[in-house]
């Protein structure tokens, strides 16, 4: 009789353990799905940021050349600005190459993590390299305006407008950069959580 009771209790414990395992597996699957959905949303935001840079860069490319032409600034300055804008757009395309929402769905999270980390490093390198260039470019911009404008009061007004525009643009650009870096960090953290590394 004792064996039957022990056997029955043992079977009941096995069934409870099996039920517990199934419940845990379902929760893991749901948790994994939620995590992937969150990563997809963040990846879409990263890609949206990149598309914004493409559009803004293309607009600035055309706008700057038209304005510089009417301001009678030198061809070399316009060409240098055009080359910089094209480099910025090209670097952004290269930086975001291969980052797609579909890769998260396919389960290649380690590869996605490598690409996101690469994009993050490239963004940091770009930021370090762009400031010296922009300092030289802005000095050249001031010199161009001062040389091309006979009315020095108007030239000074343009320079002040350029300084204000540069500061506002720099602040907005840095805020967008920080947002992109934060999204990349969150995606990398999510990948570590899912992969358990």
Short mmCIF file of C-alpha atoms in Angstrom, two decimals:
data_model
loop_
_atom_site.label_atom_id
_atom_site.label_comp_id
_atom_site.label_asym_id
_atom_site.label_seq_id
_atom_site.Cartn_x
_atom_site.Cartn_y
_atom_site.Cartn_z
CA UNK A 1 0.00 0.00 0.00
CA UNK A 2 2.82 2.39 0.82
CA UNK A 3 4.39 1.75 -2.56
CA UNK A 4 1.13 2.61 -4.32
CA UNK A 5 0.83 5.89 -2.42
CA UNK A 6 4.46 6.75 -3.06
CA UNK A 7 4.06 5.81 -6.75
CA UNK A 8 0.91 7.95 -7.05
CA UNK A 9 2.61 10.91 -5.39
CA UNK A 10 5.65 10.43 -7.63
CA UNK A 11 3.45 10.44 -10.76
CA UNK A 12 1.62 13.53 -9.56
CA UNK A 13 4.96 15.29 -8.97
CA UNK A 14 6.14 14.30 -12.48
CA UNK A 15 2.94 15.71 -13.99
CA UNK A 16 3.32 18.96 -12.04
CA UNK A 17 6.94 19.29 -13.15
CA UNK A 18 5.95 18.66 -16.78
CA UNK A 19 3.19 21.27 -16.49
CA UNK A 20 5.62 23.72 -14.92
CA UNK A 21 8.14 23.15 -17.75
CA UNK A 22 5.45 23.80 -20.39
CA UNK A 23 4.39 26.99 -18.61
CA UNK A 24 7.98 28.20 -18.43
CA UNK A 25 8.56 27.38 -22.12
CA UNK A 26 5.42 29.33 -23.10
CA UNK A 27 6.60 32.29 -21.04
CA UNK A 28 10.05 32.12 -22.65
CA UNK A 29 8.45 32.07 -26.11
CA UNK A 30 6.22 35.02 -25.26
CA UNK A 31 9.16 36.89 -23.72
CA UNK A 32 11.28 36.17 -26.81
CA UNK A 33 8.51 37.39 -29.10
CA UNK A 34 8.04 40.58 -27.10
CA UNK A 35 11.79 41.20 -27.09
CA UNK A 36 12.02 40.70 -30.85
CA UNK A 37 9.04 42.99 -31.42
CA UNK A 38 10.76 45.66 -29.31
CA UNK A 39 14.00 45.22 -31.23
CA UNK A 40 12.14 45.52 -34.54
CA UNK A 41 10.54 48.77 -33.40
CA UNK A 42 13.93 50.16 -32.38
CA UNK A 43 15.53 49.00 -35.64
CA UNK A 44 12.77 50.77 -37.57
CA UNK A 45 13.57 53.93 -35.61
CA UNK A 46 17.26 53.59 -36.50
CA UNK A 47 16.40 53.17 -40.17
CA UNK A 48 14.02 56.15 -39.99
CA UNK A 49 16.86 58.27 -38.57
CA UNK A 50 19.06 57.21 -41.49
CA UNK A 51 16.36 58.07 -44.04
CA UNK A 52 16.00 61.48 -42.41
CA UNK A 53 19.73 62.09 -42.92
CA UNK A 54 19.46 61.02 -46.58
CA UNK A 55 16.59 63.42 -47.25
CA UNK A 56 18.10 66.29 -45.25
CA UNK A 57 21.47 65.80 -46.92
CA UNK A 58 19.96 65.80 -50.41
CA UNK A 59 17.95 68.93 -49.59
CA UNK A 60 21.01 70.69 -48.10
CA UNK A 61 23.09 69.72 -51.12
CA UNK A 62 20.73 71.46 -53.53
CA UNK A 63 19.84 74.35 -51.21
CA UNK A 64 23.45 75.23 -50.34
CA UNK A 65 24.58 75.24 -53.95
CA UNK A 66 21.71 77.52 -54.99
CA UNK A 67 22.28 79.92 -52.07
CA UNK A 68 26.05 79.96 -52.54
CA UNK A 69 25.58 80.72 -56.24
CA UNK A 70 23.32 83.70 -55.49
CA UNK A 71 25.65 84.90 -52.73
CA UNK A 72 28.46 84.81 -55.30
CA UNK A 73 30.69 82.58 -53.19
CA UNK A 74 33.62 80.83 -54.86
CA UNK A 75 33.21 77.69 -56.92
CA UNK A 76 35.84 75.94 -54.76
CA UNK A 77 33.83 76.59 -51.62
CA UNK A 78 30.67 75.26 -53.25
CA UNK A 79 32.53 72.18 -54.50
CA UNK A 80 34.04 71.52 -51.07
CA UNK A 81 30.58 71.80 -49.50
CA UNK A 82 29.10 69.48 -52.15
CA UNK A 83 31.83 66.88 -51.59
CA UNK A 84 31.27 67.07 -47.82
CA UNK A 85 27.49 66.61 -48.19
CA UNK A 86 27.97 63.67 -50.55
CA UNK A 87 30.48 62.14 -48.12
CA UNK A 88 28.04 62.58 -45.22
CA UNK A 89 25.22 60.92 -47.16
CA UNK A 90 27.50 58.13 -48.39
CA UNK A 91 28.93 57.49 -44.93
CA UNK A 92 25.42 57.27 -43.48
CA UNK A 93 24.42 54.77 -46.18
CA UNK A 94 27.56 52.72 -45.49
CA UNK A 95 27.00 52.95 -41.72
CA UNK A 96 23.44 51.61 -41.94
CA UNK A 97 24.19 49.02 -44.61
CA UNK A 98 22.72 45.65 -43.72
CA UNK A 99 20.61 46.85 -40.80
CA UNK A 100 17.18 45.51 -41.53
CA UNK A 101 14.16 44.56 -39.49
CA UNK A 102 13.91 41.26 -41.36
CA UNK A 103 17.21 40.01 -39.91
CA UNK A 104 15.74 40.14 -36.41
CA UNK A 105 12.88 37.90 -37.58
CA UNK A 106 15.22 35.32 -39.06
CA UNK A 107 16.93 34.74 -35.74
CA UNK A 108 20.44 35.89 -36.67
CA UNK A 109 20.67 38.13 -33.63
CA UNK A 110 24.42 37.80 -33.15
CA UNK A 111 24.95 39.07 -36.71
CA UNK A 112 22.49 41.91 -36.12
CA UNK A 113 24.36 42.76 -32.93
CA UNK A 114 27.66 42.96 -34.82
CA UNK A 115 26.13 45.26 -37.42
CA UNK A 116 24.55 47.52 -34.81
CA UNK A 117 27.85 47.71 -32.88
CA UNK A 118 29.65 48.53 -36.14
CA UNK A 119 27.13 51.27 -36.92
CA UNK A 120 27.57 52.70 -33.44
CA UNK A 121 31.40 52.77 -33.75
CA UNK A 122 31.20 54.37 -37.17
CA UNK A 123 28.88 57.08 -35.83
CA UNK A 124 31.39 57.86 -33.07
CA UNK A 125 34.25 58.06 -35.60
CA UNK A 126 32.21 60.35 -37.84
CA UNK A 127 31.49 62.70 -34.96
CA UNK A 128 35.19 62.89 -34.02
CA UNK A 129 36.19 63.59 -37.62
CA UNK A 130 33.48 66.03 -38.60
CA UNK A 131 34.17 68.73 -35.99
CA UNK A 132 37.66 69.67 -37.26
CA UNK A 133 36.34 69.76 -40.82
CA UNK A 134 33.37 71.94 -39.84
CA UNK A 135 35.66 74.36 -37.98
CA UNK A 136 37.78 74.81 -41.11
CA UNK A 137 34.68 74.96 -43.32
CA UNK A 138 33.05 77.62 -41.15
CA UNK A 139 36.23 79.73 -41.16
CA UNK A 140 36.26 79.46 -44.94
CA UNK A 141 32.55 80.40 -45.02
CA UNK A 142 33.23 83.56 -42.97
CA UNK A 143 36.17 84.49 -45.20
CA UNK A 144 34.11 83.91 -48.37
CA UNK A 145 31.26 86.12 -47.16
CA UNK A 146 33.60 88.86 -45.96
CA UNK A 147 35.42 88.86 -49.32
CA UNK A 148 32.34 88.69 -51.55
CA UNK A 149 30.10 91.24 -49.80
CA UNK A 150 30.89 94.95 -50.24
CA UNK A 151 28.47 96.00 -47.49
CA UNK A 152 30.31 94.87 -44.34
CA UNK A 153 27.23 95.35 -42.13
CA UNK A 154 25.34 92.89 -44.33
CA UNK A 155 28.32 90.55 -44.31
CA UNK A 156 28.45 90.69 -40.51
CA UNK A 157 24.71 89.94 -40.36
CA UNK A 158 25.19 86.91 -42.62
CA UNK A 159 28.06 85.69 -40.48
CA UNK A 160 26.01 86.06 -37.27
CA UNK A 161 23.13 84.23 -39.00
CA UNK A 162 25.57 81.49 -39.97
CA UNK A 163 26.83 81.20 -36.39
CA UNK A 164 23.30 80.98 -34.99
CA UNK A 165 22.27 78.47 -37.68
CA UNK A 166 25.41 76.44 -37.04
CA UNK A 167 24.82 76.33 -33.29
CA UNK A 168 21.15 75.36 -33.68
CA UNK A 169 22.02 72.77 -36.35
CA UNK A 170 24.83 71.40 -34.19
CA UNK A 171 22.54 71.01 -31.19
CA UNK A 172 19.85 69.28 -33.25
CA UNK A 173 22.42 67.05 -34.94
CA UNK A 174 23.99 66.08 -31.63
CA UNK A 175 20.58 65.28 -30.15
CA UNK A 176 19.81 63.03 -33.12
CA UNK A 177 23.24 61.41 -32.78
CA UNK A 178 22.60 60.69 -29.07
CA UNK A 179 19.18 59.25 -29.92
CA UNK A 180 20.72 56.94 -32.51
CA UNK A 181 23.42 55.82 -30.06
CA UNK A 182 20.78 55.20 -27.36
CA UNK A 183 18.68 53.10 -29.75
CA UNK A 184 21.77 51.11 -30.73
CA UNK A 185 22.61 50.50 -27.06
CA UNK A 186 19.04 49.34 -26.36
CA UNK A 187 19.10 46.95 -29.32
CA UNK A 188 22.44 45.53 -28.18
CA UNK A 189 21.11 45.09 -24.63
CA UNK A 190 18.01 43.32 -25.96
CA UNK A 191 20.14 40.98 -28.07
CA UNK A 192 22.25 40.14 -25.00
CA UNK A 193 19.08 39.39 -23.03
CA UNK A 194 17.67 37.12 -25.74
CA UNK A 195 20.94 35.32 -26.46
CA UNK A 196 21.87 35.07 -22.81
CA UNK A 197 25.36 36.41 -23.34
#
